[in-house]
Coordinates of C-alpha atoms in Angstrom, one line a residue:
Chain A
X1 CA 22.5 -1.8 -15.8
X2 CA 25.3 -4.3 -16.9
X3 CA 23.1 -6.4 -19.0
X4 CA 20.1 -5.8 -21.2
X5 CA 17.0 -8.1 -20.3
X6 CA 14.3 -8.3 -22.6
X7 CA 10.8 -6.9 -21.6
X8 CA 9.4 -9.7 -23.6
X9 CA 10.5 -12.5 -21.4
X10 CA 9.5 -11.0 -18.2
X11 CA 5.9 -10.0 -20.0
X12 CA 5.6 -13.8 -20.7
X13 CA 6.1 -14.7 -17.0
X14 CA 3.6 -12.3 -15.8
X15 CA 1.2 -13.3 -18.5
X16 CA 1.2 -16.8 -16.6
X17 CA -1.2 -15.3 -13.8
X18 CA -3.9 -13.8 -16.1
X19 CA -3.9 -17.2 -18.0
X20 CA -4.4 -19.1 -14.9
X21 CA -7.1 -16.7 -14.0
X22 CA -9.0 -17.1 -17.3
X23 CA -8.8 -20.8 -17.4
X24 CA -9.4 -21.2 -13.4
X25 CA -13.0 -22.8 -14.0
X26 CA -11.4 -25.3 -16.5
X27 CA -8.4 -25.9 -14.4
X28 CA -9.9 -26.5 -11.0
X29 CA -13.3 -28.2 -10.8
X30 CA -15.3 -31.3 -9.6
X31 CA -14.4 -34.1 -11.9
X32 CA -17.6 -36.3 -12.1
X33 CA -16.6 -38.9 -14.5
X34 CA -13.9 -41.5 -14.2
X35 CA -10.5 -39.7 -14.9
X36 CA -9.3 -40.2 -18.1
X37 CA -5.9 -39.3 -19.2
X38 CA -7.3 -36.4 -21.2
X39 CA -9.4 -35.2 -18.2
X40 CA -6.3 -35.5 -16.0
X41 CA -4.5 -33.1 -18.3
X42 CA -7.1 -30.6 -19.0
X43 CA -8.3 -30.3 -15.3
X44 CA -5.4 -31.1 -13.0
X45 CA -7.1 -30.1 -9.9
X46 CA -10.2 -32.2 -9.4
X47 CA -11.9 -30.2 -6.7
X48 CA -14.4 -27.4 -6.7
X49 CA -13.0 -24.3 -4.8
X50 CA -15.9 -24.0 -2.7
X51 CA -16.7 -27.9 -2.1
X52 CA -16.5 -28.3 1.8
X53 CA -15.5 -31.8 3.2
X54 CA -15.8 -31.7 6.9
X55 CA -14.3 -35.3 6.9
X56 CA -11.2 -33.8 5.3
X57 CA -10.5 -30.8 7.2
X58 CA -6.8 -29.8 7.8
X59 CA -5.2 -32.7 5.4
X60 CA -1.5 -31.9 5.1
X61 CA -0.2 -31.6 1.4
X62 CA 0.4 -34.5 -0.6
X63 CA -2.0 -37.5 -1.9
X64 CA -5.3 -36.5 -3.1
X65 CA -5.2 -32.9 -2.2
X66 CA -1.8 -31.6 -3.6
X67 CA -1.5 -28.6 -1.3
X68 CA -3.8 -30.0 1.5
X69 CA -7.2 -28.6 2.8
X70 CA -8.2 -25.8 4.9
X71 CA -10.4 -25.4 8.1
X72 CA -13.5 -26.5 5.9
X73 CA -12.0 -29.4 4.2
X74 CA -11.6 -27.2 0.9
X75 CA -8.9 -27.9 -1.6
X76 CA -5.9 -25.1 -1.0
X77 CA -4.7 -25.7 -4.8
X78 CA -8.0 -25.1 -6.4
X79 CA -8.8 -22.0 -4.0
X80 CA -5.4 -21.0 -5.0
X81 CA -6.1 -21.2 -8.8
X82 CA -9.6 -19.4 -8.5
X83 CA -7.9 -16.9 -6.1
X84 CA -6.0 -15.5 -9.0
X85 CA -9.3 -14.4 -10.8
X86 CA -9.6 -11.9 -7.7
X87 CA -6.2 -10.6 -7.6
X88 CA -5.5 -10.4 -11.3
X89 CA -8.9 -9.2 -12.2
X90 CA -9.0 -6.3 -9.6
X91 CA -5.4 -5.5 -10.2
X92 CA -5.8 -5.1 -13.8
X93 CA -9.1 -3.2 -13.6
X94 CA -7.7 -0.8 -10.9
X95 CA -4.6 0.0 -12.9
X96 CA -6.4 0.7 -16.1
X97 CA -8.8 3.0 -14.4
X98 CA -5.9 4.7 -12.6
X99 CA -3.9 4.9 -15.8
X100 CA -6.8 6.4 -17.7
X101 CA -8.0 8.9 -15.1
X102 CA -4.4 10.0 -14.5
X103 CA -3.7 10.4 -18.1
X104 CA -6.9 12.6 -18.7
X105 CA -6.3 14.7 -15.4
X106 CA -2.7 15.1 -15.9
X107 CA -2.9 16.3 -19.3
X108 CA -5.7 18.5 -18.5
X109 CA -3.4 20.0 -15.9
X110 CA -0.7 20.6 -18.2
X111 CA -2.7 21.9 -21.2
X112 CA -5.5 24.0 -19.7
X113 CA -3.6 26.8 -18.0
X114 CA -2.5 27.4 -14.5
X115 CA -5.7 27.2 -12.6
X116 CA -6.5 23.8 -13.9
X117 CA -3.1 23.0 -13.1
X118 CA -3.1 23.9 -9.4
X119 CA -6.7 22.2 -8.9
X120 CA -5.2 18.9 -10.2
X121 CA -1.9 19.4 -8.3
X122 CA -3.8 20.0 -5.1
X123 CA -6.1 17.1 -5.6
X124 CA -3.0 14.8 -6.0
X125 CA -1.6 16.3 -2.7
X126 CA -4.5 15.6 -1.0
X127 CA -4.8 11.9 -2.1
X128 CA -1.2 11.5 -1.5
X129 CA -1.2 12.8 2.1
X130 CA -2.9 9.7 2.9
X131 CA -1.5 6.2 3.4
X132 CA -3.5 4.5 0.6
X133 CA -4.6 1.6 2.7
X134 CA -6.4 4.1 4.9
X135 CA -8.2 5.9 2.2
X136 CA -9.3 2.6 0.7
X137 CA -10.4 1.4 4.1
X138 CA -12.4 4.3 4.8
X139 CA -13.9 4.2 1.5
X140 CA -14.8 0.6 1.8
X141 CA -17.4 1.5 4.5
X142 CA -19.2 3.3 1.5
X143 CA -20.6 0.3 -0.4
X144 CA -21.1 -3.4 0.0
X145 CA -17.8 -5.2 -0.6
X146 CA -17.3 -6.4 -4.0
X147 CA -14.4 -6.8 -6.3
X148 CA -15.9 -3.9 -8.4
X149 CA -15.8 -1.4 -5.5
X150 CA -12.4 -2.5 -4.5
X151 CA -10.9 -1.8 -8.0
X152 CA -12.7 1.8 -8.1
X153 CA -11.3 2.5 -4.6
X154 CA -7.7 1.4 -5.5
X155 CA -7.9 3.3 -8.6
X156 CA -8.7 6.3 -6.6
X157 CA -5.2 6.3 -4.7
X158 CA -3.5 5.2 -8.0
X159 CA -4.3 8.0 -10.4
X160 CA -2.1 10.8 -8.9
X161 CA 1.2 9.1 -9.7
X162 CA 0.2 8.9 -13.3
X163 CA -1.3 12.6 -13.4
X164 CA 2.0 14.0 -12.1
X165 CA 4.1 12.0 -14.7
X166 CA 1.8 13.1 -17.7
X167 CA 1.6 16.7 -16.4
X168 CA 5.4 17.1 -16.3
X169 CA 5.7 15.6 -19.7
X170 CA 2.7 17.7 -21.2
X171 CA 4.1 20.9 -19.7
X172 CA 7.5 20.2 -21.3
X173 CA 6.1 19.2 -24.6
X174 CA 3.7 22.1 -24.8
X175 CA 6.7 24.4 -25.4
X176 CA 8.5 22.0 -27.8
X177 CA 9.3 23.1 -31.2
X178 CA 6.8 20.7 -33.0
X179 CA 4.1 21.9 -30.7
X180 CA 4.9 25.5 -31.4
X181 CA 4.9 24.7 -34.9
X182 CA 1.6 23.0 -35.1
X183 CA 0.3 26.0 -33.1
X184 CA 1.7 28.5 -35.7
X185 CA 0.0 26.4 -38.4
X186 CA -3.1 27.0 -36.8
X187 CA -4.0 23.8 -35.2
X188 CA -6.9 23.9 -32.7
X189 CA -6.3 23.4 -28.9
X190 CA -7.9 20.3 -28.8
X191 CA -5.8 19.0 -31.9
X192 CA -2.6 20.1 -30.2
X193 CA -3.5 18.4 -27.1
X194 CA -4.6 15.0 -28.5
X195 CA -2.3 14.9 -31.6
X196 CA 0.9 16.6 -30.6
X197 CA 1.1 16.5 -26.8
X198 CA -0.7 13.5 -25.6
X199 CA 1.1 10.8 -27.4
X200 CA 4.5 11.9 -26.4
X201 CA 3.1 12.6 -22.7
X202 CA 1.8 9.1 -22.3
X203 CA 5.1 7.2 -22.8
X204 CA 6.6 7.7 -19.6
X205 CA 3.6 7.0 -17.6
X206 CA 3.2 3.7 -19.3
X207 CA 6.3 2.5 -17.9
X208 CA 4.8 2.9 -14.4
X209 CA 1.7 0.9 -15.1
X210 CA 3.3 -2.6 -14.0
X211 CA 4.1 -0.9 -10.8
X212 CA 0.8 0.6 -10.3
X213 CA -0.6 -3.1 -11.2
X214 CA 1.7 -4.4 -8.3
X215 CA 0.6 -2.0 -5.9
X216 CA -3.1 -2.5 -6.8
X217 CA -2.5 -6.3 -6.2
X218 CA -1.1 -5.6 -2.9
X219 CA -4.0 -3.3 -1.9
X220 CA -6.4 -5.7 -2.8
X221 CA -5.0 -8.3 -0.6
X222 CA -4.6 -6.0 2.2
X223 CA -8.1 -5.1 1.9
X224 CA -9.4 -8.6 1.8
X225 CA -7.1 -9.4 4.7
X226 CA -8.8 -6.9 6.7
X227 CA -12.2 -8.3 5.7
X228 CA -13.1 -5.3 3.5
X229 CA -12.6 -7.0 0.1
X230 CA -14.4 -9.4 -1.9
X231 CA -17.0 -11.2 0.4
X232 CA -16.8 -14.9 1.1
X233 CA -17.0 -17.5 -0.3
X234 CA -14.6 -15.8 -2.8
X235 CA -11.1 -17.5 -2.8
X236 CA -9.3 -14.2 -2.7
X237 CA -5.7 -14.7 -1.5
X238 CA -5.7 -11.9 1.1
X239 CA -8.9 -13.6 2.7
X240 CA -7.2 -16.9 2.3
X241 CA -4.3 -15.6 4.5
X242 CA -6.9 -14.0 7.1
X243 CA -8.5 -17.5 7.5
X244 CA -5.1 -19.1 7.8
X245 CA -4.1 -16.8 10.8
X246 CA -6.9 -18.6 12.8
X247 CA -5.4 -22.1 12.2
X248 CA -1.8 -21.0 12.1
X249 CA -0.5 -23.5 14.6
X250 CA -2.1 -26.5 13.0
X251 CA -2.1 -25.8 9.2
X252 CA 1.2 -24.2 8.0
X253 CA 0.0 -25.3 4.3
X254 CA -2.7 -22.6 4.4
X255 CA -0.5 -19.9 4.8
X256 CA 2.4 -20.4 2.4
X257 CA 0.6 -20.9 -0.8
X258 CA -1.2 -17.8 -1.0
X259 CA 1.7 -15.7 0.3
X260 CA 4.2 -17.2 -2.3
X261 CA 1.4 -16.6 -5.0
X262 CA 1.1 -13.0 -4.2
X263 CA 4.8 -12.5 -4.0
X264 CA 5.4 -14.1 -7.4
X265 CA 2.6 -12.1 -9.2
X266 CA 3.9 -8.7 -7.5
X267 CA 7.5 -9.6 -8.3
X268 CA 7.0 -10.4 -11.9
X269 CA 4.9 -7.2 -12.4
X270 CA 7.5 -5.2 -10.8
X271 CA 10.3 -6.9 -12.9
X272 CA 8.2 -5.9 -16.1
X273 CA 8.1 -2.2 -14.9
X274 CA 12.0 -2.3 -14.3
X275 CA 12.7 -3.8 -17.9
X276 CA 10.4 -1.1 -19.5
X277 CA 12.1 1.6 -17.6
X278 CA 15.5 0.5 -18.4
X279 CA 14.8 -0.2 -22.2
X280 CA 13.7 3.5 -22.9
Chain B
X1 CA 14.2 31.0 4.2
X2 CA 11.3 32.2 6.7
X3 CA 9.0 32.8 3.7
X4 CA 9.7 29.4 2.2
X5 CA 8.7 27.7 5.5
X6 CA 5.6 29.8 5.9
X7 CA 4.5 29.2 2.3
X8 CA 5.0 25.5 3.0
X9 CA 3.3 25.2 6.0
X10 CA 0.2 27.0 4.7
X11 CA 0.2 24.8 1.7
X12 CA 0.4 21.6 4.1
X13 CA -2.6 23.2 6.2
X14 CA -4.6 23.5 3.1
X15 CA -3.9 19.9 2.1
X16 CA -4.8 18.7 5.7
X17 CA -8.1 20.5 5.6
X18 CA -8.8 19.1 2.1
X19 CA -8.1 15.5 3.5
X20 CA -10.5 15.9 6.4
X21 CA -13.4 17.5 4.2
X22 CA -13.1 14.7 1.8
X23 CA -13.0 11.9 4.8
X24 CA -15.9 13.7 6.4
X25 CA -18.0 13.7 3.3
X26 CA -17.0 10.4 2.1
X27 CA -18.2 8.6 5.5
X28 CA -21.3 11.0 5.6
X29 CA -22.3 9.7 2.2
X30 CA -22.0 6.1 3.3
X31 CA -25.4 4.3 3.2
X32 CA -27.1 3.5 6.4
X33 CA -28.1 6.1 9.6
X34 CA -25.2 6.1 11.8
X35 CA -27.7 6.7 14.7
X36 CA -29.5 3.5 13.9
X37 CA -26.2 1.7 13.5
X38 CA -24.8 2.6 16.6
X39 CA -27.5 2.3 18.8
X40 CA -27.7 -1.6 17.7
X41 CA -30.0 -1.6 14.7
X42 CA -28.2 -4.5 13.1
X43 CA -30.3 -6.7 11.2
X44 CA -32.1 -9.4 13.4
X45 CA -31.8 -7.3 16.3
X46 CA -34.5 -5.1 17.8
X47 CA -34.3 -1.5 16.6
X48 CA -33.9 1.2 19.1
X49 CA -36.9 3.3 20.0
X50 CA -37.4 6.7 18.0
X51 CA -36.9 8.6 21.0
X52 CA -33.4 7.0 21.7
X53 CA -32.5 7.6 18.2
X54 CA -33.4 11.3 18.5
X55 CA -31.5 11.4 21.9
X56 CA -28.4 9.9 20.1
X57 CA -28.7 12.3 17.1
X58 CA -28.9 15.2 19.5
X59 CA -25.7 14.1 21.8
X60 CA -23.6 13.7 18.7
X61 CA -25.2 16.6 16.6
X62 CA -26.3 14.5 13.7
X63 CA -29.6 16.4 13.7
X64 CA -27.9 19.4 12.1
X65 CA -27.2 19.8 8.6
X66 CA -23.9 18.5 6.9
X67 CA -22.0 21.9 6.4
X68 CA -22.6 23.0 9.9
X69 CA -21.4 19.6 11.3
X70 CA -18.4 19.8 9.2
X71 CA -17.8 23.4 10.5
X72 CA -18.2 22.7 14.0
X73 CA -15.9 19.4 13.9
X74 CA -13.2 21.5 12.4
X75 CA -13.7 24.0 14.8
X76 CA -13.5 21.6 17.7
X77 CA -10.4 19.6 16.3
X78 CA -8.6 22.9 16.0
X79 CA -8.9 23.0 20.0
X80 CA -7.9 19.5 20.2
X81 CA -11.3 18.1 20.8
X82 CA -12.1 15.2 18.5
X83 CA -15.8 14.5 19.8
X84 CA -17.0 11.3 21.4
X85 CA -16.9 7.8 19.9
X86 CA -20.4 6.4 18.8
X87 CA -19.2 3.1 20.1
X88 CA -18.8 3.8 23.8
X89 CA -19.3 7.5 24.2
X90 CA -15.7 8.2 25.3
X91 CA -13.7 11.0 24.1
X92 CA -11.9 10.2 20.8
X93 CA -8.7 11.7 21.9
X94 CA -8.6 9.3 25.0
X95 CA -9.2 6.3 22.9
X96 CA -6.4 7.3 20.5
X97 CA -4.1 8.2 23.3
X98 CA -4.8 4.7 24.9
X99 CA -3.6 2.7 21.8
X100 CA -0.7 5.1 20.7
X101 CA 1.9 4.0 22.9
X102 CA 2.1 0.4 21.7
X103 CA 2.1 1.7 18.0
X104 CA 4.7 4.1 18.5
X105 CA 6.9 1.9 20.6
X106 CA 6.6 -0.9 17.7
X107 CA 7.2 1.7 15.2
X108 CA 10.1 3.1 16.8
X109 CA 11.7 -0.1 17.3
X110 CA 11.0 -0.9 13.7
X111 CA 12.6 2.2 12.3
X112 CA 15.9 1.6 14.6
X113 CA 16.2 -2.0 13.2
X114 CA 15.5 -0.8 9.6
X115 CA 18.0 1.8 9.7
X116 CA 20.6 -0.2 11.6
X117 CA 20.1 -3.1 8.9
X118 CA 19.5 -1.1 5.8
X119 CA 22.5 1.3 5.9
X120 CA 25.2 -1.5 6.1
X121 CA 23.4 -3.5 3.6
X122 CA 23.3 -0.2 1.2
X123 CA 27.0 0.2 1.7
X124 CA 27.7 -3.2 1.2
X125 CA 26.2 -3.4 -2.0
X126 CA 27.7 -0.1 -3.2
X127 CA 31.2 -1.0 -2.7
X128 CA 31.5 -3.0 -5.7
X129 CA 28.6 -2.0 -8.1
X130 CA 27.7 -5.3 -10.0
X131 CA 29.7 -7.5 -7.7
X132 CA 28.1 -10.6 -5.6
X133 CA 27.4 -8.6 -2.7
X134 CA 25.2 -5.9 -4.7
X135 CA 23.5 -8.8 -6.4
X136 CA 22.6 -10.7 -3.4
X137 CA 21.3 -7.4 -1.6
X138 CA 19.5 -6.5 -4.9
X139 CA 17.6 -9.7 -4.7
X140 CA 16.9 -9.5 -1.2
X141 CA 15.3 -5.8 -1.6
X142 CA 13.2 -7.0 -4.6
X143 CA 11.9 -9.7 -2.4
X144 CA 11.0 -7.2 0.2
X145 CA 9.5 -4.8 -2.1
X146 CA 7.1 -7.5 -3.4
X147 CA 6.0 -9.2 -0.3
X148 CA 2.9 -7.7 1.4
X149 CA 3.5 -6.8 5.2
X150 CA 0.9 -9.0 6.6
X151 CA 2.2 -12.1 4.6
X152 CA 5.7 -11.6 5.7
X153 CA 4.4 -11.1 9.3
X154 CA 2.2 -14.6 8.9
X155 CA 5.5 -16.3 7.6
X156 CA 7.6 -14.9 10.4
X157 CA 4.9 -16.1 13.0
X158 CA 5.2 -19.5 11.5
X159 CA 9.0 -19.6 11.7
X160 CA 9.4 -17.9 15.1
X161 CA 6.2 -18.9 17.0
X162 CA 5.0 -22.1 15.6
X163 CA 8.2 -23.8 14.8
X164 CA 10.9 -22.4 17.2
X165 CA 8.3 -21.4 19.8
X166 CA 10.6 -18.3 20.8
X167 CA 7.7 -15.6 20.8
X168 CA 4.1 -15.9 21.7
X169 CA 1.6 -16.3 18.9
X170 CA 0.0 -13.0 19.7
X171 CA 2.0 -9.9 20.3
X172 CA 1.7 -8.9 24.1
X173 CA 3.5 -5.5 25.1
X174 CA 3.5 -6.6 28.6
X175 CA 6.2 -9.2 27.9
X176 CA 8.5 -6.5 27.1
X177 CA 10.8 -6.9 24.0
X178 CA 9.9 -10.6 23.4
X179 CA 6.0 -9.7 23.1
X180 CA 6.7 -7.0 20.4
X181 CA 9.8 -8.5 18.6
X182 CA 7.9 -10.0 15.7
X183 CA 5.7 -6.9 14.8
X184 CA 8.7 -4.6 15.0
X185 CA 10.7 -6.8 12.9
X186 CA 7.9 -7.2 10.1
X187 CA 7.7 -3.3 9.9
X188 CA 11.4 -2.9 9.9
X189 CA 11.8 -5.3 7.0
X190 CA 9.0 -3.3 5.2
X191 CA 10.9 0.0 6.0
X192 CA 14.4 -1.9 5.2
X193 CA 14.2 -2.0 1.3
X194 CA 13.7 1.9 0.4
X195 CA 16.4 2.8 3.1
X196 CA 19.0 0.3 1.7
X197 CA 18.3 1.6 -2.0
X198 CA 18.8 5.3 -1.1
X199 CA 21.9 4.4 0.5
X200 CA 23.3 2.0 -2.3
X201 CA 22.4 4.9 -4.7
X202 CA 23.8 7.6 -2.9
X203 CA 27.1 5.8 -1.9
X204 CA 27.5 4.2 -5.2
X205 CA 27.5 7.5 -7.1
X206 CA 29.8 9.2 -4.5
X207 CA 32.4 6.3 -4.7
X208 CA 32.4 6.4 -8.7
X209 CA 32.3 10.4 -9.2
X210 CA 35.6 12.0 -10.5
X211 CA 36.4 13.8 -7.3
X212 CA 36.2 10.4 -5.5
X213 CA 38.7 8.9 -8.0
X214 CA 41.2 11.8 -7.6
X215 CA 40.6 11.6 -3.9
X216 CA 41.5 8.0 -3.9
X217 CA 44.6 8.9 -6.0
X218 CA 45.6 11.2 -3.2
X219 CA 45.3 8.6 -0.7
X220 CA 41.8 8.8 0.8
X221 CA 40.4 5.4 1.8
X222 CA 36.9 4.2 0.6
X223 CA 35.9 4.0 4.1
X224 CA 36.4 8.0 4.5
X225 CA 34.7 8.5 1.3
X226 CA 31.7 6.4 2.1
X227 CA 31.2 8.1 5.3
X228 CA 31.2 11.6 3.7
X229 CA 28.8 10.3 1.1
X230 CA 26.4 9.3 3.9
X231 CA 26.7 12.6 5.5
X232 CA 26.2 14.4 2.0
X233 CA 23.1 12.0 1.8
X234 CA 21.4 13.6 4.7
X235 CA 18.6 15.4 2.6
X236 CA 17.9 12.4 0.7
X237 CA 17.2 10.6 4.0
X238 CA 15.2 13.1 5.5
X239 CA 13.0 13.0 2.5
X240 CA 12.9 9.3 2.6
X241 CA 11.9 9.1 6.3
X242 CA 8.9 11.5 5.5
X243 CA 8.0 9.1 2.5
X244 CA 8.1 6.1 5.0
X245 CA 5.6 7.4 7.3
X246 CA 2.5 6.7 5.4
X247 CA 3.9 3.3 4.6
X248 CA 4.4 2.7 8.4
X249 CA 0.9 3.8 9.2
X250 CA -0.5 1.4 6.5
X251 CA 1.8 -1.3 7.6
X252 CA 0.6 -0.8 11.4
X253 CA -3.1 -1.3 10.4
X254 CA -2.0 -4.7 8.7
X255 CA 0.5 -5.9 11.0
X256 CA -1.2 -5.2 14.3
X257 CA -4.0 -7.1 12.8
X258 CA -1.6 -10.2 12.2
X259 CA -0.1 -10.1 15.8
X260 CA -3.4 -9.0 17.6
X261 CA -1.8 -6.2 18.9
X262 CA -4.1 -3.6 20.6
X263 CA -2.8 -0.5 18.8
X264 CA -3.9 2.5 16.8
X265 CA -4.1 0.4 13.5
X266 CA -6.4 -1.9 15.0
X267 CA -8.5 0.8 16.3
X268 CA -8.6 2.4 12.9
X269 CA -9.8 -0.9 11.3
X270 CA -12.4 -1.7 14.2
X271 CA -13.7 1.8 13.8
X272 CA -14.2 1.4 9.9
X273 CA -15.9 -1.7 10.6
X274 CA -18.3 -0.4 12.8
X275 CA -18.7 3.0 11.2
X276 CA -17.5 5.0 14.2
X277 CA -17.6 8.1 12.4
X278 CA -15.7 10.3 14.9
X279 CA -13.0 7.9 15.8
X280 CA -12.1 7.5 12.0
X281 CA -11.9 11.1 11.6
X282 CA -9.9 11.5 14.4
X283 CA -7.4 9.0 13.4
X284 CA -7.5 10.2 9.9
X285 CA -6.3 13.6 11.3
X286 CA -3.7 12.1 13.3
X287 CA -2.3 10.0 10.4
X288 CA -2.6 12.9 8.1
X289 CA -0.9 15.3 10.5
X290 CA 1.8 12.7 10.8
X291 CA 2.4 12.6 7.2
X292 CA 2.2 16.3 6.6
X293 CA 4.5 17.2 9.5
X294 CA 7.1 14.8 8.6
X295 CA 7.1 16.1 4.9
X296 CA 7.4 19.7 6.2
X297 CA 10.3 18.8 8.4
X298 CA 12.1 16.7 5.6
X299 CA 11.4 19.8 3.3
X300 CA 13.2 22.1 6.0
X301 CA 15.9 19.8 6.6
X302 CA 16.5 19.6 2.8
X303 CA 16.3 23.4 2.5
X304 CA 19.0 24.0 5.2
X305 CA 21.3 21.3 3.6
X306 CA 20.8 23.0 0.0
X307 CA 19.8 26.5 -0.1
X308 CA 19.4 26.2 -3.8
X309 CA 15.7 24.7 -3.0
X310 CA 14.5 27.8 -1.5
X311 CA 15.6 30.0 -4.5
X312 CA 14.2 27.4 -6.7
X313 CA 10.7 27.9 -4.9
X314 CA 10.9 31.6 -6.0
X315 CA 9.8 31.0 -9.5

């Protein structure tokens, strides 16, 4: 790369999304009192995400509803803000789970001999022989749709990538001089794994976490789009896009905001990943 | 070479069987009695009589223990018999065969479009690394990597169907090219980014390598060197097309939903929704087969192009 780009700047951009998700109940809610200056600042979107208003269906952007209203007269901006909770929540949970599972299985494969190694590699092969969406969709028939189920299913498709990276590093490290020295000094197998191998093996896998986060957000949106994700009236961006398909010819403003929000979230996650792998 | 291929084929077959066993167990473990669901036992509707349930179970072999069902399903699948749909009782193979042409046409068109656009784009960026062309194409690829296929499809629909009225709002294969142009374009844009990236890397590395510099000094044109670099990148392209297959399968599920195209992806989504176990299993087998076979083909192509891969396998 020609220029050094700071990881910190990109992390700050990415942090905007969890911040909106956390503050959503404050940012977008029904305003009961007469709007004071303070209330306007604290609650810029004065509509409840689930408040329907059949007299105000398909209002175009501008005026009272900044981004317009949908087929039930719900405020698009308010639903967008609350939708961040689903996307960010499921994405973060899935990425964390995938990272933990991948690290555990990958280091076990690298440290516990050829039989464990082959078993873990075979499992990663089985999972990766599948389009992730097919696996997640098939699994969605197992349990009632909820953000929790979605996160677990998405993590199930994400761990092999981490496991392969951690395994490769663990194999390389287990014959490194400092590990051999530790073994010669009489360190137990567990101590060798957790103190001398794992800390070094995790680093390259950590750099892929933003990419896994981006992929998890996309998968959650796809699942919701197919109607297999968080159930209504959840404001998930994928479901908003599926609903918008029905009224495409009359209300373009229902399509563009969730699409742009998804795009920006995934893009900023990928940019953090890029910066991380370049700065190493 | 032969031993290498045999080992690869055996490994892939084991992976495929593993995939099928996982899906079979997963779907069998799902809550709810498939017989009751399939015979209309939805809440609020009158449940089927117990005789009807028994008859349904007998027809579909649901009264036998799980391992026996798994074994007989695998045995039948090996003879290309995928059982009958819980939905309408027709053979799963026929249901899949009905939807496959639409999906394959759209995907084929998409791959042609993607390759036709992506290779020039990659070469364009590689000519002057860090130049304006490189940065523009880089931004474009970043954007394509981050936009989910269904959102992209919806935006294209807004532009071409709603604003410009060039194409119908729902895809219709009977209209010919106009009817499937948008789903094909959407899938092509999904596949474009990785192809362009591989091209960019292969050509960029080849053009800046010491042999290329000395070749340039002897009077070789960048054009000749680009074509040679593309030829030499054949194994990378083979591996890439294998990696694209799962993406295209998943993309088809979403894109067909966006455009209302009656293809294999729609069939999968509908079958998952209605818990049509035989159809879901059959489609899993087909998509798994597509992935495994394309990976094998890519491995074989790479081994032909670079024999060191076969030697490396021996360790």
